[in-house]
Coordinates of C-alpha atoms and ligand atoms in Angstrom, one line a residue:
M1 CA 64.1 125.5 120.5
K2 CA 62.1 123.4 117.9
D3 CA 60.6 120.2 119.0
S4 CA 63.5 117.9 118.3
K5 CA 62.4 114.6 119.9
R6 CA 62.4 112.9 116.6
H7 CA 66.3 112.1 116.4
R8 CA 68.4 110.6 118.9
S9 CA 70.6 113.7 119.2
A10 CA 67.8 115.5 120.9
E11 CA 68.5 113.5 123.9
W12 CA 71.9 115.5 124.1
F13 CA 71.0 118.8 122.5
G14 CA 67.5 119.1 122.9
K15 CA 66.9 119.6 126.6
A16 CA 66.4 122.9 128.4
D17 CA 68.1 121.7 131.5
K18 CA 71.7 121.2 133.0
D19 CA 72.5 118.4 130.9
G20 CA 71.4 120.1 127.8
F21 CA 73.5 123.2 128.7
N22 CA 76.4 120.9 129.2
H23 CA 75.9 119.2 125.8
R24 CA 75.5 122.7 123.9
S25 CA 77.9 124.8 125.8
W26 CA 80.9 122.8 125.2
M27 CA 80.2 122.2 121.6
K28 CA 79.8 126.2 121.3
N29 CA 83.5 126.5 122.0
Q30 CA 84.1 125.4 118.3
G31 CA 82.0 128.5 117.3
I32 CA 78.8 126.5 116.6
P33 CA 75.5 128.8 116.3
D34 CA 72.7 128.2 118.4
D35 CA 70.4 127.2 115.6
H36 CA 72.4 124.1 114.9
F37 CA 71.0 122.7 118.2
D38 CA 67.2 123.1 117.0
G39 CA 66.6 119.7 116.2
R40 CA 68.0 119.4 112.7
P41 CA 69.8 115.8 112.1
V42 CA 73.3 115.5 113.4
I43 CA 75.4 113.8 110.8
G44 CA 78.8 112.1 112.0
I45 CA 81.3 112.0 109.4
C46 CA 83.4 109.2 110.2
N47 CA 87.1 109.8 109.1
T48 CA 89.8 107.3 108.5
W49 CA 92.2 110.1 107.3
S50 CA 95.7 109.5 108.6
E51 CA 99.1 110.2 107.0
L52 CA 100.0 106.7 107.9
T53 CA 97.2 105.5 105.6
P54 CA 98.4 107.2 102.4
C55 CA 95.4 105.8 100.7
N56 CA 93.1 107.9 102.8
A57 CA 95.4 110.9 103.1
H58 CA 93.2 113.1 101.0
F59 CA 90.1 112.6 103.2
R60 CA 90.2 115.9 105.2
E61 CA 89.1 117.5 101.8
L62 CA 86.4 114.9 101.1
A63 CA 85.0 115.3 104.8
E64 CA 84.7 119.0 103.9
R65 CA 82.7 118.3 100.8
V66 CA 80.5 116.1 102.8
K67 CA 80.0 118.8 105.5
R68 CA 79.1 121.3 102.6
G69 CA 76.3 118.7 101.4
V70 CA 75.1 118.2 105.0
L71 CA 74.8 122.1 105.6
E72 CA 73.0 122.7 102.3
A73 CA 70.4 120.0 103.3
G74 CA 69.8 121.5 106.7
G75 CA 71.9 118.9 108.6
F76 CA 74.7 119.6 111.3
P77 CA 77.9 117.8 110.5
L78 CA 80.2 116.8 113.1
E79 CA 83.5 115.0 111.9
F80 CA 85.0 112.5 114.2
P81 CA 88.1 110.1 113.7
V82 CA 88.4 106.5 114.1
T83 CA 91.6 104.3 113.9
S84 CA 92.8 104.3 110.5
T85 CA 94.3 100.9 109.2
G86 CA 96.9 101.4 106.5
E87 CA 97.7 98.2 104.5
T88 CA 101.3 99.1 103.6
L89 CA 102.7 100.2 106.9
M90 CA 100.8 98.5 109.7
R91 CA 102.6 95.3 111.2
P92 CA 101.9 92.6 111.5
T93 CA 98.8 93.0 109.3
A94 CA 96.1 95.6 109.0
M95 CA 93.7 92.8 109.2
L96 CA 94.5 92.2 112.9
F97 CA 92.9 95.6 113.6
R98 CA 89.8 95.4 111.5
N99 CA 87.8 94.2 114.2
L100 CA 89.3 96.6 116.8
V101 CA 88.3 99.6 114.4
S102 CA 84.8 98.2 114.1
M103 CA 84.6 98.4 117.8
D104 CA 85.9 102.0 117.8
V105 CA 83.2 102.8 115.0
E106 CA 80.4 101.2 116.7
E107 CA 81.0 102.7 120.1
S108 CA 81.8 106.1 118.8
I109 CA 78.6 106.2 117.0
R110 CA 76.3 104.9 119.9
A111 CA 77.9 107.1 122.6
N112 CA 77.5 110.2 120.5
P113 CA 74.6 112.6 119.5
I114 CA 74.6 111.1 115.9
D115 CA 71.4 110.6 113.8
G116 CA 73.2 109.4 110.7
V117 CA 76.6 108.8 109.4
V118 CA 78.7 109.1 106.4
L119 CA 81.7 106.7 106.6
L120 CA 84.6 107.8 104.6
V121 CA 86.5 104.5 103.5
G122 CA 89.4 103.5 101.1
C123 CA 92.4 101.6 101.9
D124 CA 91.4 97.9 102.2
K125 CA 90.3 97.3 105.8
T126 CA 88.8 100.7 106.2
T127 CA 85.8 99.7 104.3
P128 CA 84.6 96.5 106.0
A129 CA 85.6 98.0 109.4
L130 CA 83.6 101.1 109.2
L131 CA 80.6 99.0 107.7
M132 CA 80.9 96.3 110.3
G133 CA 80.8 99.0 113.1
A134 CA 78.1 101.0 111.6
A135 CA 76.0 97.9 111.2
S136 CA 75.9 96.9 114.9
C137 CA 74.3 100.3 115.5
D138 CA 71.9 100.2 112.3
I139 CA 71.4 103.9 111.9
P140 CA 71.1 105.6 108.6
T141 CA 74.5 105.1 106.9
L142 CA 76.0 106.0 103.6
A143 CA 79.4 104.9 102.6
L144 CA 81.7 107.0 100.4
S145 CA 84.8 105.7 99.1
G146 CA 88.0 108.0 98.7
G147 CA 88.6 106.6 95.1
P148 CA 91.5 104.8 93.2
M149 CA 94.7 106.5 92.4
L150 CA 95.4 107.4 88.8
N151 CA 96.6 104.8 86.5
G152 CA 100.4 103.8 87.3
V153 CA 102.5 104.4 84.2
Y154 CA 106.2 103.4 84.1
R155 CA 108.1 103.7 80.8
G156 CA 105.0 104.1 78.7
E157 CA 103.2 101.2 80.2
R158 CA 100.4 100.8 82.8
I159 CA 101.6 99.2 86.1
G160 CA 99.2 98.4 88.8
S161 CA 99.4 98.8 92.6
G162 CA 100.5 95.4 94.0
T163 CA 100.3 93.4 90.8
H164 CA 103.4 95.0 89.2
V165 CA 105.2 94.7 92.6
W166 CA 104.7 90.7 92.6
K167 CA 105.5 90.8 89.0
F168 CA 108.6 93.1 88.9
D169 CA 109.9 91.0 92.1
A170 CA 109.7 87.7 90.3
M171 CA 111.4 89.4 87.3
V172 CA 114.2 90.5 89.1
K173 CA 114.4 87.1 90.7
A174 CA 114.5 85.7 87.4
G175 CA 117.3 88.1 85.9
E176 CA 114.7 89.7 83.6
I177 CA 115.1 93.3 84.9
T178 CA 117.6 94.8 87.2
L179 CA 117.1 96.0 90.8
D180 CA 117.3 99.4 89.6
D181 CA 114.7 99.0 87.1
F182 CA 112.7 97.7 89.9
L183 CA 113.2 100.6 92.2
G184 CA 112.8 103.0 89.6
A185 CA 108.9 102.0 89.4
E186 CA 108.4 103.3 93.0
A187 CA 107.0 106.6 92.1
C188 CA 105.3 105.7 89.0
N189 CA 103.1 103.1 90.8
A190 CA 101.5 105.6 92.9
R191 CA 101.5 109.0 91.4
S192 CA 98.3 110.6 92.9
P193 CA 96.1 110.5 96.1
G194 CA 93.7 107.5 96.3
H195 CA 93.9 103.8 97.0
C196 CA 95.2 100.9 94.9
M197 CA 94.0 101.1 91.2
T198 CA 94.0 97.6 90.4
M199 CA 90.7 95.5 91.0
G200 CA 92.5 94.6 94.3
T201 CA 90.9 94.6 98.0
A202 CA 90.2 98.3 98.2
S203 CA 88.6 98.6 94.7
T204 CA 86.6 95.3 95.2
M205 CA 85.2 96.8 98.4
A206 CA 84.4 100.2 96.9
S207 CA 82.5 98.0 94.2
M208 CA 80.9 96.2 97.1
V209 CA 79.7 99.4 98.6
E210 CA 78.0 100.3 95.3
A211 CA 76.8 96.9 94.6
L212 CA 75.2 96.6 98.4
G213 CA 73.5 99.9 97.7
I214 CA 75.1 101.3 100.7
G215 CA 76.8 103.8 98.6
L216 CA 76.0 106.2 95.7
P217 CA 76.1 105.1 92.1
T218 CA 79.5 105.6 90.6
N219 CA 81.0 105.3 93.9
A220 CA 83.3 102.4 93.0
A221 CA 85.4 103.9 90.3
I222 CA 85.8 107.7 90.1
P223 CA 89.4 108.5 90.6
A224 CA 90.5 110.1 93.9
V225 CA 91.4 113.4 92.1
D226 CA 88.4 113.7 89.7
S227 CA 86.5 116.6 90.6
R228 CA 83.5 114.1 90.3
R229 CA 84.6 112.5 93.5
K230 CA 84.2 115.7 95.6
T231 CA 80.8 116.2 93.8
L232 CA 79.9 112.6 94.9
A233 CA 81.1 113.6 98.5
Q234 CA 78.7 116.7 98.5
I235 CA 75.8 114.9 97.3
A236 CA 76.3 112.3 99.9
G237 CA 76.2 114.9 102.6
R238 CA 73.0 116.2 101.1
R239 CA 71.7 112.5 101.0
I240 CA 72.3 111.3 104.3
V241 CA 70.3 114.2 105.8
E242 CA 67.2 112.9 103.7
M243 CA 68.2 109.5 104.8
V244 CA 67.6 110.4 108.6
E245 CA 64.5 112.4 107.9
S246 CA 62.9 109.2 106.2
D247 CA 64.6 106.7 108.7
L248 CA 66.2 104.7 106.0
K249 CA 68.5 102.6 108.2
M250 CA 71.2 100.3 107.3
S251 CA 69.1 97.2 107.9
K252 CA 66.8 98.4 105.1
I253 CA 69.4 98.2 102.5
L254 CA 71.8 95.6 103.7
T255 CA 69.4 92.6 103.1
R256 CA 69.9 89.1 101.9
Q257 CA 69.2 90.2 98.4
A258 CA 71.9 93.1 98.7
F259 CA 74.6 90.5 99.7
E260 CA 73.5 88.3 96.8
N261 CA 73.8 91.1 94.4
A262 CA 77.3 92.0 95.8
I263 CA 78.5 88.3 95.5
R264 CA 77.6 88.3 91.8
V265 CA 79.1 91.4 91.3
N266 CA 82.4 90.4 93.0
A267 CA 82.4 87.6 90.4
A268 CA 81.8 89.7 87.4
I269 CA 84.6 92.1 88.3
G270 CA 86.9 89.5 89.2
G271 CA 87.1 90.9 92.7
S272 CA 89.3 90.1 95.7
T273 CA 89.2 86.9 97.7
N274 CA 89.3 89.2 100.8
A275 CA 85.8 90.3 99.9
V276 CA 84.7 86.9 101.0
I277 CA 85.8 87.3 104.5
H278 CA 84.8 90.9 104.8
L279 CA 81.2 90.6 103.2
M280 CA 80.6 87.7 105.7
A281 CA 81.7 89.5 108.5
I282 CA 79.3 92.4 107.6
A283 CA 76.5 90.1 107.0
G284 CA 77.3 88.7 110.4
R285 CA 76.6 92.1 112.0
M286 CA 73.2 92.2 110.3
G287 CA 72.0 89.0 111.4
I288 CA 72.0 87.8 107.6
D289 CA 73.0 84.2 107.4
L290 CA 75.7 84.1 104.6
S291 CA 77.8 81.1 103.9
L292 CA 80.8 80.2 101.8
E293 CA 78.4 78.0 99.6
D294 CA 76.6 81.2 98.8
W295 CA 79.6 82.4 97.2
D296 CA 80.1 79.4 95.3
S297 CA 76.6 78.9 94.0
L298 CA 75.7 82.5 93.5
G299 CA 78.9 83.2 91.8
R300 CA 79.6 80.1 89.9
D301 CA 77.7 81.0 86.4
I302 CA 78.8 84.5 86.6
P303 CA 81.6 85.4 84.1
C304 CA 84.3 87.8 84.6
L305 CA 83.4 91.0 82.8
V306 CA 86.1 93.4 83.4
N307 CA 89.6 93.2 81.9
L308 CA 91.3 94.7 85.0
M309 CA 94.5 93.7 86.6
P310 CA 95.2 91.6 88.4
S311 CA 93.1 89.3 86.2
G312 CA 93.4 91.7 83.3
E313 CA 95.4 94.6 81.8
Y314 CA 93.5 97.9 82.6
L315 CA 93.3 99.8 85.7
M316 CA 90.4 101.6 87.8
E317 CA 90.5 104.9 86.0
D318 CA 90.1 103.2 82.7
F319 CA 87.1 101.4 84.2
Y320 CA 85.7 104.7 85.3
Y321 CA 86.1 105.9 81.9
A322 CA 84.4 103.1 80.3
G323 CA 81.3 103.4 82.4
G324 CA 82.3 101.9 85.7
L325 CA 80.1 99.5 87.8
P326 CA 76.7 100.8 86.7
V327 CA 77.6 99.0 83.4
V328 CA 78.4 95.7 85.2
L329 CA 75.3 95.9 87.3
K330 CA 73.4 96.5 83.9
E331 CA 74.8 93.5 82.3
L332 CA 74.0 91.4 85.4
G333 CA 70.6 92.8 85.5
A334 CA 69.6 92.2 81.9
Q335 CA 70.8 88.6 82.4
G336 CA 68.4 87.9 85.3
C337 CA 71.5 87.9 87.7
L338 CA 70.6 90.8 90.0
H339 CA 67.9 91.4 92.5
K340 CA 66.5 94.5 90.8
D341 CA 64.4 95.9 93.5
A342 CA 67.2 96.1 96.1
L343 CA 66.9 99.5 97.9
T344 CA 70.0 101.8 97.7
V345 CA 71.0 104.8 99.7
N346 CA 69.7 107.2 97.1
G347 CA 66.0 105.9 97.5
E348 CA 66.0 104.3 94.2
T349 CA 66.2 100.6 93.5
I350 CA 69.4 99.2 92.1
W351 CA 68.1 98.6 88.8
N352 CA 66.6 102.3 88.5
N353 CA 70.2 103.5 89.2
V354 CA 71.7 101.6 86.5
H355 CA 69.3 100.6 83.8
D356 CA 70.4 103.2 81.4
A357 CA 74.2 102.9 81.9
E358 CA 76.3 102.8 78.9
C359 CA 79.6 101.2 78.1
Y360 CA 82.1 103.4 76.4
D361 CA 85.0 100.9 76.2
R362 CA 84.2 97.3 75.4
K363 CA 87.9 96.5 75.8
V364 CA 87.6 97.3 79.4
I365 CA 84.0 96.2 80.3
F366 CA 82.9 93.0 78.3
P367 CA 79.2 91.9 77.5
F368 CA 78.0 89.3 79.6
K369 CA 77.5 87.1 76.6
D370 CA 81.0 87.6 75.2
P371 CA 82.9 88.1 78.6
F372 CA 86.4 88.7 79.4
K373 CA 86.7 85.3 81.1
P374 CA 84.2 82.5 81.1
V375 CA 84.5 81.9 84.7
G376 CA 84.5 84.7 87.5
G377 CA 83.7 84.3 91.0
I378 CA 85.3 82.2 93.9
A379 CA 85.3 78.5 94.1
V380 CA 85.1 76.9 97.5
L381 CA 87.2 73.8 97.8
R382 CA 86.7 71.2 100.5
G383 CA 87.8 67.8 101.6
N384 CA 90.0 66.1 104.2
L385 CA 92.4 69.2 104.0
A386 CA 89.7 71.7 104.3
P387 CA 86.9 70.5 106.0
G388 CA 85.6 73.8 106.9
G389 CA 86.4 75.3 103.2
S390 CA 88.9 77.1 101.3
V391 CA 88.8 79.5 98.6
I392 CA 90.5 80.0 95.1
K393 CA 90.1 82.7 92.5
P394 CA 89.8 80.8 89.2
S395 CA 90.2 84.1 87.1
A396 CA 93.4 84.8 88.5
A397 CA 94.8 81.1 88.4
S398 CA 96.4 78.9 85.6
P399 CA 93.8 76.8 83.7
E400 CA 96.3 73.9 83.5
L401 CA 96.8 73.9 87.3
M402 CA 93.2 73.8 88.2
Q403 CA 93.3 70.1 88.4
H404 CA 96.6 69.0 89.8
R405 CA 98.3 66.3 92.0
G406 CA 101.5 67.2 93.4
R407 CA 104.2 66.4 96.5
A408 CA 103.8 68.7 99.3
V409 CA 106.8 71.0 100.3
V410 CA 105.7 72.4 103.5
F411 CA 106.7 75.6 105.4
E412 CA 105.7 75.9 109.0
T413 CA 105.6 79.6 109.0
I414 CA 106.2 82.4 106.7
E415 CA 109.7 82.9 108.3
D416 CA 110.4 79.3 107.5
Y417 CA 109.4 79.8 103.9
K418 CA 111.6 83.1 103.6
A419 CA 114.5 81.4 105.2
R420 CA 114.3 78.1 102.7
I421 CA 112.6 79.0 99.7
D422 CA 115.9 80.0 97.8
D423 CA 118.0 77.4 99.3
P424 CA 119.5 75.5 96.4
D425 CA 119.3 72.2 98.3
L426 CA 115.4 72.7 98.8
D427 CA 113.7 69.6 97.1
I428 CA 111.1 71.4 94.8
D429 CA 110.2 71.8 91.2
E430 CA 107.1 73.3 89.5
T431 CA 105.2 70.1 90.1
C432 CA 105.1 70.6 93.8
V433 CA 102.5 71.9 95.9
M434 CA 103.8 74.7 98.1
V435 CA 102.1 74.5 101.6
L436 CA 102.2 77.4 104.1
K437 CA 101.0 76.8 107.9
N438 CA 100.2 79.1 110.7
C439 CA 99.3 82.3 108.9
G440 CA 95.6 82.2 109.7
P441 CA 93.4 84.3 111.8
K442 CA 95.0 83.0 115.1
G443 CA 98.3 81.7 113.8
Y444 CA 99.8 84.8 112.5
P445 CA 97.7 86.4 114.2
G446 CA 95.7 88.5 112.0
M447 CA 95.7 86.3 108.9
A448 CA 98.5 87.7 106.9
E449 CA 98.5 88.2 103.1
V450 CA 101.1 85.9 102.3
G451 CA 99.3 83.3 100.5
N452 CA 100.9 84.0 96.9
M453 CA 104.2 82.8 98.2
A454 CA 106.7 83.8 95.4
L455 CA 107.9 80.7 93.7
P456 CA 111.5 79.6 94.2
T457 CA 114.0 81.4 92.3
K458 CA 115.3 78.2 90.4
V459 CA 111.7 77.7 89.3
L460 CA 111.4 81.0 88.1
K461 CA 114.6 81.0 86.1
K462 CA 113.1 78.2 84.0
G463 CA 110.4 80.6 82.9
I464 CA 107.6 79.0 85.0
T465 CA 105.4 81.5 86.6
D466 CA 102.9 79.7 88.6
M467 CA 102.6 76.7 90.9
V468 CA 99.7 75.3 93.2
R469 CA 100.1 77.1 96.8
I470 CA 98.0 76.2 99.7
S471 CA 97.7 78.1 103.1
D472 CA 95.2 79.2 105.8
A473 CA 96.5 82.9 104.9
R474 CA 94.9 85.5 102.7
M475 CA 96.1 86.9 99.4
S476 CA 96.3 90.6 98.5
G477 CA 93.7 91.4 96.1
T478 CA 96.3 92.5 93.7
A479 CA 97.8 89.4 93.5
Y480 CA 97.2 86.2 91.1
G481 CA 98.2 82.7 90.7
T482 CA 96.8 79.2 91.2
V483 CA 96.5 80.0 95.0
V484 CA 94.2 78.1 97.7
L485 CA 93.6 80.3 100.5
H486 CA 91.7 80.7 103.9
V487 CA 91.9 76.8 104.7
A488 CA 89.6 76.2 107.5
P489 CA 90.1 75.3 110.2
E490 CA 93.6 76.8 110.3
A491 CA 96.6 75.1 111.2
A492 CA 97.0 77.0 114.6
A493 CA 93.3 75.9 115.3
G494 CA 94.5 72.4 114.8
G495 CA 93.0 72.0 111.4
P496 CA 94.4 69.1 109.1
L497 CA 96.7 71.7 107.4
A498 CA 98.7 71.6 110.6
L499 CA 99.5 67.9 110.0
V500 CA 100.5 68.0 106.3
E501 CA 104.3 66.7 106.1
N502 CA 106.7 67.1 103.2
G503 CA 106.3 64.5 100.5
D504 CA 102.3 64.0 101.1
I505 CA 100.6 64.0 97.9
I506 CA 98.0 66.5 97.7
E507 CA 95.3 66.8 94.9
I508 CA 93.2 69.7 94.0
D509 CA 90.3 69.7 91.5
V510 CA 88.6 73.2 91.2
T511 CA 85.8 71.7 88.9
A512 CA 85.1 69.1 91.5
R513 CA 85.5 71.5 94.2
S514 CA 87.9 69.3 96.0
I515 CA 91.1 69.5 98.1
H516 CA 92.7 66.3 99.4
V517 CA 95.8 65.0 101.2
D518 CA 96.3 61.6 100.1
I519 CA 97.0 60.1 103.6
S520 CA 94.7 57.9 105.8
Q521 CA 92.3 59.1 108.6
A522 CA 94.1 56.8 110.9
E523 CA 97.5 58.7 110.0
L524 CA 95.9 61.9 110.4
D525 CA 94.7 61.0 113.7
A526 CA 98.2 59.7 114.6
R527 CA 99.9 63.0 113.7
K528 CA 97.2 65.0 115.4
A529 CA 98.1 63.2 118.7
R530 CA 101.7 64.4 118.3
W531 CA 100.7 68.0 117.4
V532 CA 101.8 70.8 119.6
L533 CA 99.9 74.1 119.7
P534 CA 102.1 76.9 118.3
D535 CA 102.8 80.0 120.1
T536 CA 100.3 82.7 119.0
G537 CA 101.5 85.7 120.6
P538 CA 101.3 87.7 123.9
E539 CA 99.5 87.0 126.9
R540 CA 97.8 90.2 127.3
G541 CA 96.2 93.1 125.4
Y542 CA 94.4 93.3 122.0
V543 CA 96.2 90.6 120.3
H544 CA 95.5 88.2 123.0
L545 CA 91.8 89.2 123.0
Y546 CA 91.9 88.8 119.3
V547 CA 93.5 85.4 119.6
E548 CA 91.0 84.2 122.1
H549 CA 87.9 85.1 120.1
V550 CA 88.5 85.3 116.4
N551 CA 86.2 83.3 114.4
Q552 CA 87.6 81.2 111.5
A553 CA 87.7 82.4 108.0
D554 CA 84.7 80.5 106.8
T555 CA 82.6 82.7 108.8
G556 CA 84.5 86.1 108.4
C557 CA 87.0 86.4 111.0
D558 CA 84.9 88.6 113.4
L559 CA 85.4 88.2 116.9
D560 CA 82.7 85.7 118.3
F561 CA 81.4 88.6 120.8
L562 CA 81.1 91.1 118.1
V563 CA 78.7 89.2 115.8
G564 CA 75.3 90.7 115.7
K565 CA 74.1 94.1 116.7
S566 CA 73.3 96.2 119.7
G567 CA 71.4 98.8 117.9
A568 CA 71.7 102.6 118.8
A569 CA 69.4 103.2 121.7
V570 CA 70.7 106.1 123.5
P571 CA 73.0 105.2 126.5
R572 CA 72.5 106.6 130.2
E573 CA 73.4 110.3 130.9
N574 CA 77.0 111.2 131.3
H575 CA 76.7 112.3 134.9
Ligands
FES1 FE1 95.8 101.0 100.6 FE2 96.1 99.2 98.5 S1 97.4 99.7 100.2 S2 94.3 100.3 99.2

């Protein structure tokens, strides 16, 4: 047996005693040759494969490709599962389980003989959950996204995941298409393996992986079924072995500069508002102080460069053919909007990776100086309605509503909204401000993606497609509209949102970054005195733990006791 003390796995496999016997012997029941225990790097392949997570259902093959690369580079690959969070099926919301999965990942890595890890990520929450868990261990880590689905195509036109569900649903309600037309789009919307192919949360987070440098160049956009995705997986397998050999830990890559790059990239791609919550949670695990104001100040002058749904008309497949994220990074770098020397997992700086990128379709990726939309990024609104902050995505909003004053129509819960939104007697028109409460981290619980409430049918029938909507909820990254989200503190934590009543006048001014309810502090205090804490779920189990400990949206919704890291010191022997 070689001197294998360099790696933490040697504490399991490198001992010529009873414990070493146990650790090696049982592994050999899988037919693993003796030489695999000679001190070579052990690479964990953290797999979120599940048939209940259709976006990640192709990950078994991807894992095999990673293994091939690990073996080529002289490593010892070991695949392991963690809980998979599928966005479309999990109730009440996959977000409720992001932090639970992060614990699964963290403890799985620490408890096992793993020297480096490749994270297989795809569907929305799988990316932040795995990055958060790995960050709390801080071993060499490389994230590999599963890639987007091919373009949705229905009756000759591109249709985008999620985006067209909202659009078609509104069109059915407005009488513009039939229910059969709507249902006919189902298979056309999801016609290959992969995650949502709009610039929704999954594609945004895949782009964040590349922008943070924790994934390889081109990670964001190669379609799931493109052979080059398999090649990328194999290269990832090779590279993680080298990362272990050179001790290239996560903390050397996920620096403050890397997060600043990612925030700017999120603005340039018109990325999901969910990225705000996820990146703040990942930064929290790394001990990096990231604030809502960083999102506003760093993204404020960054235009939206990509013409992708939900803000534009193309899809991730088109983005890849146009040159993908390297082109966006090059545009930002050329304008001084990138920390060029930020290190990435391939050992190169981010600028070295992208400085010779070429754009092949300027209808999809626009130049910085002649952008697709002048404003990208996330605007952070504060005021007496959201003292902890709230967010809006200007590139997905209606310009004429960015400054708006209107009468509040209040829904106490999402069930209340569903029950009354199409009541003919509901006193609402397009000038009103729709307010939804109790959909935040504690209130739902889990912070549902319901902030982009569909408009009342009677308003849609007038041809109106947008109204100002305000809530403590999140919004799908595939959605659009003048939607103020993540109001903090949330209603269920006693925030001012809980005190808004029908008829109150609310004013938002995105340019001034303000959100205000036009009532006195004395009236707010009086209402607070009458406020009753809503029921937030069961008295036991994970949901109880979550509600007790979840942080508010302005700091990333992590559980308070999970913020930070514990490292990867080898735990005591399993006697
Ligand atoms: Fe999985 Fe959209 S539902 S990425």
